[in-house]
XYZ file of C-alpha atoms in Angstrom:
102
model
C 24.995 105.481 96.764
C 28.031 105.867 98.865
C 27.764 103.852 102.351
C 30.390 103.695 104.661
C 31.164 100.077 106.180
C 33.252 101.152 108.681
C 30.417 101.469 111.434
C 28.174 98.202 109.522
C 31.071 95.669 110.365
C 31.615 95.113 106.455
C 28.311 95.251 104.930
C 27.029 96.895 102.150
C 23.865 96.582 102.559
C 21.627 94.913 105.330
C 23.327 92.403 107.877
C 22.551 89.034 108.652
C 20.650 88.639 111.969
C 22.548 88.145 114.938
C 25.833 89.711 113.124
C 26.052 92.341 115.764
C 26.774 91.800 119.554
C 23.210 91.569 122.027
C 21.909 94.612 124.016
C 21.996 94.422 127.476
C 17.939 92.605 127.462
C 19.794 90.357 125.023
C 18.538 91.228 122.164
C 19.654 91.608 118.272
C 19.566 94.175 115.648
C 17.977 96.715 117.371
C 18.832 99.689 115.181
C 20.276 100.219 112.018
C 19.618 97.662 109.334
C 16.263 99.051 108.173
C 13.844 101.739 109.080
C 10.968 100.033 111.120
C 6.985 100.744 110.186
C 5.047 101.370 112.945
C 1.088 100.672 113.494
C 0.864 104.344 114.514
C -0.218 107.052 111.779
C 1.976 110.217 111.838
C 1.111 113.367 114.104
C 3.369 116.010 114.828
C 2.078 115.511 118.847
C 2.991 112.047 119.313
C 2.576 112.619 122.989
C -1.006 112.799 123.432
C -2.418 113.120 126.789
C -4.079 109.639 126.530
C -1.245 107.811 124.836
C -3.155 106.709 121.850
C -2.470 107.505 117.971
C -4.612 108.721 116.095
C -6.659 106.578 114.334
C -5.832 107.686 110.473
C -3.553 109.793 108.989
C -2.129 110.287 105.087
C 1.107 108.961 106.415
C 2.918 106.258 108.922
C 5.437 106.202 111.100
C 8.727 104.935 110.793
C 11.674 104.974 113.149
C 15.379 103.466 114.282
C 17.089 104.496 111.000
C 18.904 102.075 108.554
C 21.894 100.878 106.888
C 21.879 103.890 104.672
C 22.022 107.212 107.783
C 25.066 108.853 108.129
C 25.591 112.309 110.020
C 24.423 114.302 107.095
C 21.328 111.983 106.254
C 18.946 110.548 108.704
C 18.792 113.424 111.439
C 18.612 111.954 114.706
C 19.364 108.307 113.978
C 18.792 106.215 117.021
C 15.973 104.084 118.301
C 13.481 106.639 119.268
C 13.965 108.597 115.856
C 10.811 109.013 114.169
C 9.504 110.486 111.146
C 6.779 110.358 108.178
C 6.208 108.466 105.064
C 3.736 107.789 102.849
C 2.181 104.170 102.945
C 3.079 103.108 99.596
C 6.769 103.909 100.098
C 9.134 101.192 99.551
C 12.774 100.410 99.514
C 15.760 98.493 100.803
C 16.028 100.763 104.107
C 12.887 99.962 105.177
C 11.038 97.118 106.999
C 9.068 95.633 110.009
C 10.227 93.846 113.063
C 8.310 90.705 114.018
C 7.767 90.225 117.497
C 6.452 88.141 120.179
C 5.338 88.333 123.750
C 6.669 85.532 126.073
């Protein structure tokens, strides 16, 4: 696996939290560590008139990109990317963001 570090400020791998300067909402890590699972279940019309997923699927969603996208791999790599995987899929570019309403 060849990453470059150049963009990852050093790392290898996946950062520390907080290793990266705050959006403008001031908030960290927003893209780029890991791939983020979604709830949703994967349709090719994610914009359904009513908004809503669809209930089941044979595969998730997953989107941001991760530590491992480079301009040849990981088309589209930016918050709203999006794309399938199975649900027993595992690895060290992908993850879940906890979160909280306040």
């Amino acid at each position: 696996l060849l990453v470059s570090t150049q963009s990852t400020g050093g790392f290898k791998l996946t950062s520390p939290v907080g290793s990266f300067p705050a959006n403008s909402f001031g908030v960290h890590d927003m893209i780029g560590n890991v791939w983020e699972w979604v709830e949703d279940w994967w349709t090719v019309d994610h914009s359904r008139s009513d908004g809503s997923p669809p209930s089941r699927g044979e595969e998730k969603v997953k989107k941001g990109g991760s530590f491992m996208c480079t301009q040849q791999y990981c088309y589209r790599y930016r918050c709203e990317a999006r794309t399938k995987t199975s649900p027993d899929t595992t690895g060290l570019n992908v993850g879940f963001r906890c979160a909280k309403s306040v």
